[in-house]
Amino acid sequence: MEAEPPSTPSSSGSHPCVVRPDVELLEEVLDQLEVSSFRDTRGRLGTRWPCFSLFFTIHDEDEVFSARTIYDHFFSVEDKPTLCAVLDEWNRDTTGLKGYTATDDDGSVIIVSEAMMRTDGGVTREQFAASATIWLGLAGSFHLWLTQRLSLAGLAGEPL
């Protein structure tokens, strides 16, 4: 006999405390946190910091809320093995935010971090706001850690 998958909460959102996250709610949360934001050409809500940009995305079709941070340094393809070793250390030792490299068509390598939360059946406004707040803090913490680790590895990268 096959095991049944665990049941998920009703997606009807019938519980009064459950909300369906959307970009407008996220804008409200960022306003309450006094974090300025903008919308990019792809409709993502973003925030800009001195050394990185963070983009929030809410995918209705697969019910996923995510935050992707792009850090303001370019590296060469030759640097990628060292970058991957540094990021492996972070990914092995932490949870909630995962870092990886991305290679542009011109061969330059950037560092990206990402956090995701499934929102099947909705979430409470408090859960949604807490996740956004935590992800903002993690992006900054990751940047500080990354700067230190890259320096120790002899990599600074070229600023954007």
CSV table of C-alpha atoms in Angstrom, one decimal:
chain,number,residue,atom,x,y,z
A,1,MET,CA,0.0,0.0,0.0
A,2,GLU,CA,1.4,3.4,-1.0
A,3,ALA,CA,1.7,6.1,1.6
A,4,GLU,CA,-0.6,9.1,1.1
A,5,PRO,CA,1.1,12.5,0.9
A,6,PRO,CA,0.4,14.7,3.9
A,7,SER,CA,-2.7,16.8,3.4
A,8,THR,CA,-2.3,20.5,2.8
A,9,PRO,CA,-4.5,23.2,4.2
A,10,SER,CA,-7.4,24.2,2.1
A,11,SER,CA,-6.5,26.7,-0.5
A,12,SER,CA,-9.8,28.5,-0.1
A,13,GLY,CA,-8.2,30.8,2.5
A,14,SER,CA,-11.4,30.4,4.6
A,15,HIS,CA,-9.5,31.0,7.9
A,16,PRO,CA,-9.7,34.7,8.7
A,17,CYS,CA,-6.0,35.0,9.6
A,18,VAL,CA,-4.8,33.4,6.4
A,19,VAL,CA,-3.8,35.7,3.5
A,20,ARG,CA,-2.7,35.0,-0.1
A,21,PRO,CA,0.6,36.8,-0.4
A,22,ASP,CA,0.9,39.3,-3.2
A,23,VAL,CA,3.2,42.2,-4.2
A,24,GLU,CA,0.9,44.8,-2.7
A,25,LEU,CA,1.0,43.1,0.7
A,26,LEU,CA,4.8,42.9,0.4
A,27,GLU,CA,5.0,46.6,-0.4
A,28,GLU,CA,3.0,47.2,2.8
A,29,VAL,CA,5.4,45.1,4.8
A,30,LEU,CA,8.4,46.9,3.4
A,31,ASP,CA,6.8,50.3,4.0
A,32,GLN,CA,6.2,49.3,7.7
A,33,LEU,CA,9.9,48.3,7.9
A,34,GLU,CA,10.8,51.7,6.3
A,35,VAL,CA,12.6,49.9,3.5
A,36,SER,CA,12.4,51.7,0.1
A,37,SER,CA,11.4,49.6,-2.8
A,38,PHE,CA,10.9,49.7,-6.6
A,39,ARG,CA,9.4,47.5,-9.3
A,40,ASP,CA,11.7,46.2,-12.1
A,41,THR,CA,10.7,45.5,-15.7
A,42,ARG,CA,9.8,41.9,-14.8
A,43,GLY,CA,7.3,43.0,-12.1
A,44,ARG,CA,9.5,41.9,-9.2
A,45,LEU,CA,9.6,44.1,-6.1
A,46,GLY,CA,13.2,45.1,-5.3
A,47,THR,CA,15.2,46.9,-2.7
A,48,ARG,CA,18.6,48.4,-3.3
A,49,TRP,CA,21.4,48.4,-0.7
A,50,PRO,CA,25.0,49.7,-1.0
A,51,CYS,CA,26.4,46.4,-2.1
A,52,PHE,CA,23.5,44.3,-3.4
A,53,SER,CA,20.0,44.3,-4.8
A,54,LEU,CA,17.3,42.0,-3.4
A,55,PHE,CA,14.3,41.0,-5.5
A,56,PHE,CA,11.1,39.5,-4.1
A,57,THR,CA,9.0,37.3,-6.3
A,58,ILE,CA,5.6,35.7,-5.7
A,59,HIS,CA,4.7,32.9,-8.1
A,60,ASP,CA,0.9,32.3,-8.0
A,61,GLU,CA,1.1,29.2,-10.2
A,62,ASP,CA,3.4,27.2,-7.9
A,63,GLU,CA,2.6,29.2,-4.7
A,64,VAL,CA,6.2,30.1,-3.9
A,65,PHE,CA,7.4,33.3,-2.3
A,66,SER,CA,11.1,33.9,-2.9
A,67,ALA,CA,13.8,36.5,-2.3
A,68,ARG,CA,16.8,36.5,-4.6
A,69,THR,CA,19.8,38.8,-3.9
A,70,ILE,CA,22.4,39.8,-6.5
A,71,TYR,CA,25.7,41.0,-5.1
A,72,ASP,CA,27.6,43.9,-6.7
A,73,HIS,CA,30.8,42.1,-7.8
A,74,PHE,CA,31.9,40.4,-11.0
A,75,PHE,CA,34.4,37.6,-11.0
A,76,SER,CA,36.2,35.8,-13.8
A,77,VAL,CA,35.4,32.2,-14.8
A,78,GLU,CA,38.8,31.3,-13.4
A,79,ASP,CA,37.6,32.4,-10.0
A,80,LYS,CA,34.6,30.1,-10.0
A,81,PRO,CA,36.2,27.1,-8.3
A,82,THR,CA,37.2,29.3,-5.4
A,83,LEU,CA,33.8,31.0,-5.3
A,84,CYS,CA,32.1,27.6,-5.2
A,85,ALA,CA,34.3,26.4,-2.4
A,86,VAL,CA,33.4,29.5,-0.3
A,87,LEU,CA,29.7,29.2,-1.1
A,88,ASP,CA,29.8,25.5,-0.3
A,89,GLU,CA,31.0,26.4,3.2
A,90,TRP,CA,28.0,28.8,3.7
A,91,ASN,CA,25.5,26.3,2.3
A,92,ARG,CA,26.8,23.5,4.5
A,93,ASP,CA,26.9,25.5,7.7
A,94,THR,CA,23.6,27.6,7.4
A,95,THR,CA,20.0,27.2,6.6
A,96,GLY,CA,17.4,29.4,5.1
A,97,LEU,CA,19.5,31.2,2.5
A,98,LYS,CA,21.5,29.5,-0.2
A,99,GLY,CA,24.3,31.0,-2.2
A,100,TYR,CA,25.4,30.1,-5.7
A,101,THR,CA,27.2,31.5,-8.8
A,102,ALA,CA,25.7,32.6,-12.1
A,103,THR,CA,27.6,33.1,-15.3
A,104,ASP,CA,26.6,35.8,-17.7
A,105,ASP,CA,26.8,35.4,-21.5
A,106,ASP,CA,30.0,37.5,-21.4
A,107,GLY,CA,31.7,35.0,-19.1
A,108,SER,CA,31.5,37.1,-16.0
A,109,VAL,CA,30.5,35.4,-12.8
A,110,ILE,CA,28.2,36.9,-10.1
A,111,ILE,CA,27.1,35.6,-6.7
A,112,VAL,CA,23.4,35.2,-5.9
A,113,SER,CA,21.6,34.1,-2.8
A,114,GLU,CA,18.1,32.9,-2.5
A,115,ALA,CA,15.5,32.0,0.0
A,116,MET,CA,12.0,30.4,-0.7
A,117,MET,CA,8.8,29.7,1.2
A,118,ARG,CA,5.9,27.7,-0.1
A,119,THR,CA,2.6,29.5,0.5
A,120,ASP,CA,0.2,26.6,-0.3
A,121,GLY,CA,-3.1,27.4,1.3
A,122,GLY,CA,-1.9,30.8,2.4
A,123,VAL,CA,0.0,32.1,5.3
A,124,THR,CA,-0.7,34.5,8.1
A,125,ARG,CA,0.3,38.1,7.6
A,126,GLU,CA,2.7,37.7,10.5
A,127,GLN,CA,4.5,34.7,8.9
A,128,PHE,CA,4.8,36.6,5.6
A,129,ALA,CA,6.1,39.8,7.3
A,130,ALA,CA,8.5,37.8,9.5
A,131,SER,CA,9.9,35.9,6.4
A,132,ALA,CA,10.5,39.1,4.5
A,133,THR,CA,12.2,40.7,7.5
A,134,ILE,CA,14.4,37.7,8.1
A,135,TRP,CA,15.4,37.5,4.5
A,136,LEU,CA,16.4,41.1,4.4
A,137,GLY,CA,18.6,40.5,7.5
A,138,LEU,CA,20.1,37.3,6.0
A,139,ALA,CA,21.0,39.1,2.8
A,140,GLY,CA,23.0,41.7,4.8
A,141,SER,CA,24.6,39.0,7.0
A,142,PHE,CA,25.5,36.9,4.0
A,143,HIS,CA,27.1,39.9,2.4
A,144,LEU,CA,29.3,40.6,5.5
A,145,TRP,CA,30.3,37.0,5.8
A,146,LEU,CA,31.0,36.7,2.0
A,147,THR,CA,33.1,39.8,2.0
A,148,GLN,CA,35.3,38.5,4.8
A,149,ARG,CA,35.5,35.0,3.3
A,150,LEU,CA,36.3,36.2,-0.3
A,151,SER,CA,39.1,38.4,1.2
A,152,LEU,CA,40.6,35.4,3.0
A,153,ALA,CA,40.4,33.5,-0.3
A,154,GLY,CA,42.2,36.3,-2.1
A,155,LEU,CA,39.1,37.4,-4.2
A,156,ALA,CA,37.6,40.8,-4.2
A,157,GLY,CA,35.8,40.9,-7.5
A,158,GLU,CA,35.2,43.9,-9.7
A,159,PRO,CA,32.5,46.3,-8.5
A,160,LEU,CA,29.5,46.6,-10.8
